mmCIF file of C-alpha atoms and ligand atoms in Angstrom:
data_model
loop_
_atom_site.group_PDB
_atom_site.id
_atom_site.type_symbol
_atom_site.label_atom_id
_atom_site.label_comp_id
_atom_site.label_asym_id
_atom_site.label_seq_id
_atom_site.Cartn_x
_atom_site.Cartn_y
_atom_site.Cartn_z
ATOM 1 C CA MET A 1 -7.182 -21.453 -10.886
ATOM 2 C CA LEU A 2 -9.511 -20.660 -13.797
ATOM 3 C CA ASP A 3 -12.818 -20.721 -11.888
ATOM 4 C CA VAL A 4 -11.039 -19.593 -8.578
ATOM 5 C CA GLN A 5 -12.771 -16.681 -6.593
ATOM 6 C CA ARG A 6 -10.836 -16.605 -3.329
ATOM 7 C CA LEU A 7 -6.999 -17.365 -3.834
ATOM 8 C CA VAL A 8 -4.164 -17.870 -1.358
ATOM 9 C CA VAL A 9 -0.693 -17.219 -2.746
ATOM 10 C CA PHE A 10 1.956 -18.850 -0.220
ATOM 11 C CA THR A 11 5.339 -17.649 -0.606
ATOM 12 C CA GLY A 12 8.808 -18.310 0.707
ATOM 13 C CA ALA A 13 12.500 -17.148 0.110
ATOM 14 C CA GLY A 14 12.494 -18.320 -3.423
ATOM 15 C CA MET A 15 10.011 -15.743 -4.121
ATOM 16 C CA SER A 16 12.674 -12.915 -3.633
ATOM 17 C CA LYS A 17 15.520 -14.913 -5.185
ATOM 18 C CA ASP A 18 15.009 -13.223 -8.661
ATOM 19 C CA SER A 19 15.217 -9.976 -6.806
ATOM 20 C CA GLY A 20 18.710 -10.745 -5.714
ATOM 21 C CA LEU A 21 17.827 -11.970 -2.063
ATOM 22 C CA ASP A 22 19.332 -15.304 -0.946
ATOM 23 C CA THR A 23 17.182 -18.212 0.095
ATOM 24 C CA PHE A 24 17.966 -20.230 3.280
ATOM 25 C CA ARG A 25 18.536 -23.529 2.235
ATOM 26 C CA ASP A 26 20.082 -23.460 -1.104
ATOM 27 C CA ALA A 27 23.669 -24.376 -1.678
ATOM 28 C CA ASP A 28 24.620 -20.658 -1.722
ATOM 29 C CA GLY A 29 21.762 -19.706 0.874
ATOM 30 C CA VAL A 30 21.512 -17.466 4.040
ATOM 31 C CA TRP A 31 22.407 -20.581 6.588
ATOM 32 C CA ALA A 32 25.215 -21.727 4.324
ATOM 33 C CA ASN A 33 27.511 -19.188 6.234
ATOM 34 C CA ASN A 34 25.166 -18.427 9.272
ATOM 35 C CA ALA A 35 24.047 -20.718 12.071
ATOM 36 C CA PRO A 36 20.438 -20.056 12.438
ATOM 37 C CA GLN A 37 20.497 -20.532 16.098
ATOM 38 C CA ASP A 38 23.248 -17.735 16.304
ATOM 39 C CA TYR A 39 21.439 -15.247 14.079
ATOM 40 C CA ALA A 40 17.684 -16.201 13.999
ATOM 41 C CA SER A 41 16.888 -17.149 17.636
ATOM 42 C CA PRO A 42 16.347 -15.122 20.988
ATOM 43 C CA GLU A 43 19.297 -17.148 22.293
ATOM 44 C CA GLY A 44 21.795 -15.926 19.605
ATOM 45 C CA PHE A 45 20.330 -12.237 20.267
ATOM 46 C CA ARG A 46 20.841 -12.681 24.000
ATOM 47 C CA ARG A 47 24.446 -13.931 23.573
ATOM 48 C CA ASN A 48 25.274 -11.287 20.741
ATOM 49 C CA PRO A 49 22.718 -8.619 20.525
ATOM 50 C CA ARG A 50 25.200 -6.395 18.560
ATOM 51 C CA THR A 51 26.207 -9.003 16.094
ATOM 52 C CA VAL A 52 22.423 -10.131 15.447
ATOM 53 C CA TRP A 53 21.417 -6.327 15.159
ATOM 54 C CA GLN A 54 24.001 -5.717 12.369
ATOM 55 C CA TRP A 55 23.220 -9.179 10.605
ATOM 56 C CA TYR A 56 19.556 -7.671 10.379
ATOM 57 C CA THR A 57 20.600 -4.179 9.548
ATOM 58 C CA GLN A 58 22.371 -5.657 6.581
ATOM 59 C CA ARG A 59 19.618 -7.955 5.417
ATOM 60 C CA ARG A 60 17.462 -4.743 5.970
ATOM 61 C CA ARG A 61 19.745 -2.720 3.469
ATOM 62 C CA GLN A 62 19.877 -5.619 0.889
ATOM 63 C CA MET A 63 15.926 -5.746 1.291
ATOM 64 C CA LEU A 64 15.589 -2.055 0.668
ATOM 65 C CA GLU A 65 17.849 -1.883 -2.352
ATOM 66 C CA ALA A 66 16.243 -4.897 -3.914
ATOM 67 C CA ASN A 67 13.002 -4.394 -5.972
ATOM 68 C CA PRO A 68 9.767 -6.469 -6.497
ATOM 69 C CA ASN A 69 10.559 -8.943 -9.456
ATOM 70 C CA ALA A 70 8.113 -9.804 -12.425
ATOM 71 C CA GLY A 71 6.912 -12.572 -10.103
ATOM 72 C CA HIS A 72 5.895 -10.132 -7.204
ATOM 73 C CA ARG A 73 4.388 -7.746 -9.956
ATOM 74 C CA ALA A 74 2.335 -10.757 -11.324
ATOM 75 C CA ILE A 75 1.044 -11.700 -7.989
ATOM 76 C CA ALA A 76 0.097 -8.013 -7.379
ATOM 77 C CA LYS A 77 -1.975 -8.212 -10.733
ATOM 78 C CA LEU A 78 -3.952 -11.003 -9.440
ATOM 79 C CA ASP A 79 -5.501 -8.249 -6.897
ATOM 80 C CA THR A 80 -7.093 -6.857 -10.102
ATOM 81 C CA LEU A 81 -8.186 -10.165 -11.887
ATOM 82 C CA LEU A 82 -9.657 -11.922 -8.766
ATOM 83 C CA PRO A 83 -12.362 -10.731 -6.053
ATOM 84 C CA HIS A 84 -10.308 -12.148 -3.055
ATOM 85 C CA VAL A 85 -6.419 -12.598 -2.980
ATOM 86 C CA THR A 86 -4.465 -13.303 0.192
ATOM 87 C CA VAL A 87 -0.648 -13.525 0.270
ATOM 88 C CA ILE A 88 0.623 -15.370 3.029
ATOM 89 C CA THR A 89 4.156 -14.968 3.185
ATOM 90 C CA GLN A 90 7.256 -16.189 5.312
ATOM 91 C CA ASN A 91 9.341 -13.334 3.861
ATOM 92 C CA ILE A 92 10.121 -10.555 5.702
ATOM 93 C CA ASP A 93 11.290 -7.993 2.899
ATOM 94 C CA GLY A 94 8.053 -6.356 2.295
ATOM 95 C CA LEU A 95 8.143 -6.954 -1.565
ATOM 96 C CA HIS A 96 4.944 -8.187 -1.915
ATOM 97 C CA GLN A 97 3.547 -4.800 -0.301
ATOM 98 C CA ARG A 98 5.807 -2.837 -2.535
ATOM 99 C CA ALA A 99 4.574 -4.500 -5.646
ATOM 100 C CA GLY A 100 0.922 -3.558 -4.765
ATOM 101 C CA ASN A 101 -0.514 -6.444 -3.188
ATOM 102 C CA GLN A 102 -3.321 -5.253 -0.734
ATOM 103 C CA ARG A 103 -3.548 -8.195 1.673
ATOM 104 C CA VAL A 104 -0.207 -9.591 2.770
ATOM 105 C CA LEU A 105 0.047 -11.865 5.807
ATOM 106 C CA GLU A 106 3.521 -11.794 7.185
ATOM 107 C CA LEU A 107 3.909 -15.009 9.253
ATOM 108 C CA HIS A 108 7.458 -14.269 10.142
ATOM 109 C CA GLY A 109 7.310 -10.681 10.682
ATOM 110 C CA SER A 110 9.012 -7.855 9.095
ATOM 111 C CA VAL A 111 12.707 -6.532 8.905
ATOM 112 C CA HIS A 112 11.252 -3.105 8.310
ATOM 113 C CA ARG A 113 9.735 -3.107 11.841
ATOM 114 C CA TYR A 114 11.476 -3.000 15.198
ATOM 115 C CA LYS A 115 10.151 -3.878 18.692
ATOM 116 C CA CYS A 116 10.959 -4.288 22.465
ATOM 117 C CA SER A 117 12.944 -7.413 23.346
ATOM 118 C CA LYS A 118 10.748 -7.843 26.286
ATOM 119 C CA ASN A 119 7.548 -6.918 24.757
ATOM 120 C CA CYS A 120 7.034 -4.451 27.710
ATOM 121 C CA ARG A 121 3.681 -3.100 26.716
ATOM 122 C CA GLY A 122 2.204 -6.805 26.444
ATOM 123 C CA LEU A 123 2.024 -6.331 22.638
ATOM 124 C CA PRO A 124 5.265 -5.869 20.695
ATOM 125 C CA THR A 125 6.222 -2.245 21.169
ATOM 126 C CA LEU A 126 6.830 -1.070 17.698
ATOM 127 C CA THR A 127 9.551 1.340 18.147
ATOM 128 C CA PRO A 128 10.884 3.783 15.486
ATOM 129 C CA VAL A 129 13.004 2.111 12.422
ATOM 130 C CA PRO A 130 16.402 2.788 13.407
ATOM 131 C CA GLU A 131 18.898 4.174 10.964
ATOM 132 C CA LEU A 132 20.869 1.848 8.721
ATOM 133 C CA THR A 133 24.004 3.343 10.349
ATOM 134 C CA GLN A 134 22.861 2.409 13.891
ATOM 135 C CA GLU A 135 25.386 -0.479 14.951
ATOM 136 C CA GLU A 136 23.969 -1.188 18.309
ATOM 137 C CA PRO A 137 20.333 -1.996 19.383
ATOM 138 C CA LEU A 138 18.678 0.815 20.467
ATOM 139 C CA LEU A 139 16.638 1.004 23.889
ATOM 140 C CA CYS A 140 13.045 0.677 24.192
ATOM 141 C CA PRO A 141 11.777 4.070 25.097
ATOM 142 C CA TYR A 142 9.217 2.468 27.617
ATOM 143 C CA CYS A 143 11.330 0.022 29.750
ATOM 144 C CA GLY A 144 14.902 0.543 28.639
ATOM 145 C CA ALA A 145 15.375 -2.962 27.271
ATOM 146 C CA LEU A 146 16.958 -3.841 24.114
ATOM 147 C CA THR A 147 14.787 -3.514 20.974
ATOM 148 C CA ARG A 148 14.961 -5.829 18.072
ATOM 149 C CA PRO A 149 13.589 -6.689 14.576
ATOM 150 C CA ASP A 150 9.972 -7.658 14.698
ATOM 151 C CA VAL A 151 10.644 -11.084 12.985
ATOM 152 C CA VAL A 152 9.656 -14.453 14.205
ATOM 153 C CA TRP A 153 12.822 -16.357 15.350
ATOM 154 C CA PHE A 154 13.456 -19.998 15.682
ATOM 155 C CA GLY A 155 11.422 -21.382 18.857
ATOM 156 C CA GLU A 156 9.449 -18.387 18.959
ATOM 157 C CA MET A 157 5.448 -18.063 18.319
ATOM 158 C CA LEU A 158 4.093 -16.628 15.244
ATOM 159 C CA PRO A 159 2.102 -13.623 15.742
ATOM 160 C CA ALA A 160 -1.563 -14.855 16.783
ATOM 161 C CA ASP A 161 -3.397 -12.421 14.957
ATOM 162 C CA VAL A 162 -1.383 -13.301 11.583
ATOM 163 C CA TRP A 163 -1.784 -17.071 12.358
ATOM 164 C CA GLU A 164 -5.314 -16.972 12.810
ATOM 165 C CA SER A 165 -6.065 -14.904 9.601
ATOM 166 C CA ALA A 166 -4.010 -17.103 7.652
ATOM 167 C CA VAL A 167 -5.797 -20.280 8.876
ATOM 168 C CA VAL A 168 -9.030 -18.661 8.109
ATOM 169 C CA GLU A 169 -7.730 -17.496 4.635
ATOM 170 C CA ILE A 170 -6.695 -21.303 3.836
ATOM 171 C CA ALA A 171 -10.048 -22.607 5.145
ATOM 172 C CA VAL A 172 -12.222 -20.458 3.022
ATOM 173 C CA CYS A 173 -9.893 -20.094 -0.300
ATOM 174 C CA ASP A 174 -10.559 -21.926 -3.425
ATOM 175 C CA ALA A 175 -6.855 -22.750 -4.321
ATOM 176 C CA VAL A 176 -3.372 -22.103 -3.058
ATOM 177 C CA LEU A 177 -0.547 -20.875 -5.304
ATOM 178 C CA VAL A 178 2.806 -22.154 -3.634
ATOM 179 C CA VAL A 179 5.816 -19.961 -4.714
ATOM 180 C CA GLY A 180 9.465 -20.474 -3.749
ATOM 181 C CA THR A 181 9.281 -22.682 -0.172
ATOM 182 C CA SER A 182 11.078 -25.561 0.401
ATOM 183 C CA GLY A 183 7.997 -26.496 2.856
ATOM 184 C CA VAL A 184 10.563 -27.131 5.737
ATOM 185 C CA VAL A 185 9.441 -24.514 8.318
ATOM 186 C CA GLU A 186 6.914 -25.250 10.682
ATOM 187 C CA PRO A 187 4.154 -24.019 11.524
ATOM 188 C CA ALA A 188 3.884 -22.044 8.144
ATOM 189 C CA ALA A 189 4.138 -25.073 5.944
ATOM 190 C CA SER A 190 1.364 -26.850 7.947
ATOM 191 C CA LEU A 191 -1.057 -24.376 6.389
ATOM 192 C CA LEU A 192 -0.473 -26.262 3.225
ATOM 193 C CA TRP A 193 -1.343 -29.478 4.604
ATOM 194 C CA ARG A 194 -4.467 -27.972 6.072
ATOM 195 C CA ALA A 195 -5.381 -26.758 2.488
ATOM 196 C CA LYS A 196 -4.665 -30.279 1.358
ATOM 197 C CA ASN A 197 -6.783 -31.962 3.607
ATOM 198 C CA ARG A 198 -9.669 -29.558 3.003
ATOM 199 C CA ARG A 199 -9.255 -30.303 -0.889
ATOM 200 C CA LYS A 200 -8.040 -27.154 -2.024
ATOM 201 C CA SER A 201 -6.332 -27.192 -5.251
ATOM 202 C CA LEU A 202 -2.574 -26.597 -4.834
ATOM 203 C CA VAL A 203 -0.183 -25.491 -7.365
ATOM 204 C CA GLU A 204 3.382 -25.359 -6.669
ATOM 205 C CA VAL A 205 6.115 -23.131 -8.593
ATOM 206 C CA ASN A 206 9.676 -24.192 -7.709
ATOM 207 C CA PRO A 207 12.865 -24.903 -9.941
ATOM 208 C CA GLU A 208 13.333 -27.842 -7.462
ATOM 209 C CA PRO A 209 11.074 -30.848 -6.061
ATOM 210 C CA THR A 210 10.293 -29.865 -2.586
ATOM 211 C CA LEU A 211 8.120 -31.334 0.266
ATOM 212 C CA VAL A 212 5.204 -29.468 -1.041
ATOM 213 C CA SER A 213 5.470 -31.326 -4.474
ATOM 214 C CA SER A 214 4.188 -34.351 -3.122
ATOM 215 C CA ILE A 215 0.801 -32.761 -2.166
ATOM 216 C CA ALA A 216 0.485 -30.377 -5.040
ATOM 217 C CA ASP A 217 -2.023 -30.995 -7.723
ATOM 218 C CA VAL A 218 0.241 -29.222 -10.459
ATOM 219 C CA VAL A 219 4.052 -28.684 -10.191
ATOM 220 C CA LEU A 220 5.275 -25.983 -12.388
ATOM 221 C CA GLN A 221 9.092 -26.375 -12.392
ATOM 222 C CA GLY A 222 10.761 -22.919 -12.915
ATOM 223 C CA LYS A 223 11.748 -19.722 -11.313
ATOM 224 C CA ALA A 224 8.963 -17.355 -9.943
ATOM 225 C CA ALA A 225 9.951 -14.697 -12.009
ATOM 226 C CA GLU A 226 9.353 -16.573 -15.089
ATOM 227 C CA VAL A 227 6.605 -19.051 -14.286
ATOM 228 C CA VAL A 228 4.377 -16.643 -12.270
ATOM 229 C CA PRO A 229 3.870 -14.153 -14.754
ATOM 230 C CA THR A 230 3.110 -16.576 -17.650
ATOM 231 C CA LEU A 231 0.628 -18.266 -15.191
ATOM 232 C CA VAL A 232 -1.020 -14.915 -14.498
ATOM 233 C CA ALA A 233 -1.192 -13.830 -18.219
ATOM 234 C CA THR A 234 -2.821 -17.188 -19.000
ATOM 235 C CA LEU A 235 -5.413 -16.568 -16.443
ATOM 236 C CA GLU A 236 -6.059 -13.215 -17.589
ATOM 237 C CA ALA A 237 -6.186 -14.493 -21.336
ATOM 238 C CA ASN A 238 -8.866 -17.032 -20.310
ATOM 239 C CA GLN A 239 -10.816 -14.398 -18.488
ATOM 240 C CA ALA A 240 -10.974 -12.330 -21.722
ATOM 241 C CA GLU A 241 -11.875 -15.162 -23.799
ATOM 242 C CA ASP A 242 -14.820 -15.834 -21.214
ATOM 243 C CA ARG A 243 -16.049 -12.442 -21.363
ATOM 244 C CA GLY A 244 -15.821 -12.618 -25.312
ATOM 245 C CA GLY A 245 -18.411 -15.464 -25.112
HETATM 246 C C1 BV8 B 1 7.927 -22.408 16.747
HETATM 247 C C2 BV8 B 1 13.057 -15.658 10.627
HETATM 248 C C3 BV8 B 1 7.313 -23.124 18.628
HETATM 249 C C4 BV8 B 1 13.127 -14.355 9.885
HETATM 250 C C5 BV8 B 1 12.529 -17.867 10.135
HETATM 251 C C6 BV8 B 1 13.487 -28.441 16.477
HETATM 252 C C7 BV8 B 1 13.769 -27.305 17.529
HETATM 253 C C8 BV8 B 1 13.146 -26.238 17.837
HETATM 254 C C9 BV8 B 1 12.277 -25.801 16.763
HETATM 255 C C10 BV8 B 1 11.881 -26.966 15.996
HETATM 256 C C11 BV8 B 1 12.377 -28.149 15.791
HETATM 257 N N1 BV8 B 1 11.927 -28.891 14.657
HETATM 258 C C12 BV8 B 1 11.081 -28.079 14.210
HETATM 259 C C13 BV8 B 1 10.974 -26.696 14.713
HETATM 260 C C14 BV8 B 1 10.218 -25.824 14.547
HETATM 261 C C15 BV8 B 1 10.891 -24.801 13.710
HETATM 262 C C16 BV8 B 1 11.214 -25.227 12.451
HETATM 263 O O1 BV8 B 1 10.250 -25.417 11.579
HETATM 264 N N2 BV8 B 1 12.352 -25.529 12.102
HETATM 265 C C17 BV8 B 1 12.705 -26.177 10.883
HETATM 266 C C18 BV8 B 1 14.026 -25.363 10.197
HETATM 267 C C19 BV8 B 1 12.878 -27.680 11.051
HETATM 268 N N3 BV8 B 1 9.853 -23.597 13.793
HETATM 269 C C20 BV8 B 1 9.977 -22.597 14.611
HETATM 270 O O2 BV8 B 1 11.066 -22.719 15.389
HETATM 271 C C21 BV8 B 1 9.072 -21.530 14.600
HETATM 272 N N4 BV8 B 1 8.513 -21.536 15.907
HETATM 273 O O3 BV8 B 1 7.906 -23.531 16.187
HETATM 274 O O4 BV8 B 1 7.481 -22.202 17.875
HETATM 275 C C22 BV8 B 1 6.620 -22.606 20.002
HETATM 276 C C23 BV8 B 1 5.449 -23.205 20.253
HETATM 277 C C24 BV8 B 1 4.542 -22.617 21.219
HETATM 278 C C25 BV8 B 1 5.265 -21.559 22.079
HETATM 279 C C26 BV8 B 1 6.466 -21.234 21.637
HETATM 280 C C27 BV8 B 1 7.158 -21.502 20.546
HETATM 281 C C28 BV8 B 1 9.460 -20.197 14.166
HETATM 282 C C29 BV8 B 1 9.782 -20.515 12.861
HETATM 283 C C30 BV8 B 1 10.220 -19.290 12.186
HETATM 284 C C31 BV8 B 1 11.802 -19.035 11.984
HETATM 285 N N5 BV8 B 1 12.170 -17.794 11.208
HETATM 286 N N6 BV8 B 1 13.088 -16.579 9.859
HETATM 287 C C32 BV8 B 1 14.436 -14.396 8.943
HETATM 288 O O5 BV8 B 1 15.478 -13.935 9.406
HETATM 289 O O6 BV8 B 1 14.149 -14.124 7.710
HETATM 290 S S1 BV8 B 1 12.500 -19.104 9.098
HETATM 291 C C33 BV8 B 1 13.028 -18.887 7.509
HETATM 292 O O7 BV8 B 1 12.672 -20.156 7.013
HETATM 293 C C34 BV8 B 1 12.325 -17.825 6.677
HETATM 294 O O8 BV8 B 1 11.418 -17.221 7.205
HETATM 295 C C35 BV8 B 1 12.009 -18.464 5.715
HETATM 296 O O9 BV8 B 1 11.031 -17.945 4.820
HETATM 297 C C36 BV8 B 1 11.290 -19.790 6.068
HETATM 298 C C37 BV8 B 1 11.176 -20.589 5.400
HETATM 299 O O10 BV8 B 1 12.114 -21.116 4.390
HETATM 300 P P1 BV8 B 1 11.889 -20.937 2.807
HETATM 301 O O11 BV8 B 1 11.243 -19.663 2.548
HETATM 302 O O12 BV8 B 1 11.092 -22.106 2.206
HETATM 303 O O13 BV8 B 1 13.038 -21.117 2.089
HETATM 304 P P2 BV8 B 1 14.222 -22.020 2.014
HETATM 305 O O14 BV8 B 1 15.504 -21.488 1.700
HETATM 306 O O15 BV8 B 1 13.986 -23.176 2.702
HETATM 307 O O16 BV8 B 1 13.513 -22.610 0.437
HETATM 308 C C38 BV8 B 1 13.644 -21.763 -0.830
HETATM 309 C C39 BV8 B 1 13.087 -22.173 -1.754
HETATM 310 O O17 BV8 B 1 12.874 -21.613 -2.908
HETATM 311 C C40 BV8 B 1 13.703 -23.823 -2.236
HETATM 312 O O18 BV8 B 1 12.943 -24.707 -2.491
HETATM 313 C C41 BV8 B 1 14.285 -23.393 -3.645
HETATM 314 O O19 BV8 B 1 14.040 -24.551 -4.528
HETATM 315 C C42 BV8 B 1 13.222 -22.168 -4.111
HETATM 316 N N7 BV8 B 1 14.106 -21.303 -5.160
HETATM 317 C C43 BV8 B 1 15.058 -21.200 -5.375
HETATM 318 N N8 BV8 B 1 15.107 -20.025 -6.188
HETATM 319 C C44 BV8 B 1 14.047 -20.040 -6.648
HETATM 320 C C45 BV8 B 1 13.074 -20.690 -5.899
HETATM 321 N N9 BV8 B 1 11.719 -20.615 -6.070
HETATM 322 C C46 BV8 B 1 11.333 -19.912 -6.948
HETATM 323 N N10 BV8 B 1 12.063 -19.160 -7.750
HETATM 324 C C47 BV8 B 1 13.271 -18.989 -7.715
HETATM 325 N N11 BV8 B 1 14.221 -18.367 -8.472
#
């Protein structure tokens, strides 16, 4: 990462674990007690809109109460150290933005945005964010259909504009720092194989081996909140040394 000008930081749920938010596929993860098809699919929402609405409201409450951890803050610091940093995240918690990163691509949307479940205006009709006390899905102010979180559920396409931007950033970057993802979910993970095929340097930070480990040039085993700050501090020290001649 020393002579990197354009860096992509690709993150998953493990990035926010040190902020107290559960991952999905760890033993104590979200999917351990909640079937994804019931809570993170259009069919699940159609079957039980109230249940899915309340589940996301509860997660939104947790995400609002959580704070960016040292790993998020170190990634935000990269904005001041490198000319072009793009965070491509699968997370919906908004913690990278709260840490201060200027360019964040949310592949799977955001729990802090809501939209018409029928996308009645062609584009997602973003409606006002409901109160945390709202227990029933609000109705779309334009067509009367149920509203829902503006997140990407299983079987749904990723937002085309975000996806296209992510593909471009991977194509033009010098390196990818991959933090806290199992590399299981597609098409998000395919961006990492695109980077590999284009001979980009891949550095992975994760306490466990993952599908990504097999294509990473460097695997740093450890927690995001511990390893990423050390990595960024090393980069900063090397830059200072280079300036010092
Ligand atoms: C699509 C919603 C097609 C928001 C999420 C069979 C049937 C149907 C579909 C498929 C299928 N097979 C494949 C698919 C495609 C499917 C998919 O990939 N399934 C997987 C499970 C096999 N993908 C889709 O359905 C996608 N859409 O394909 O559409 C299509 C095409 C054309 C036209 C129409 C449709 C949509 C995928 C998005 C689903 N939405 N979330 C929400 O509620 O959050 S996915 C969910 O997984 C989250 O977004 C999450 O971020 C993402 C990826 O998981 P990770 O972030 O990697 O989290 P995970 O728990 O897995 O790993 C955490 C890691 O952190 C671990 O490695 C752990 O070791 C590490 N860790 C732990 N502690 C720390 C740490 N790291 C650092 N520090 C720590 N302290």
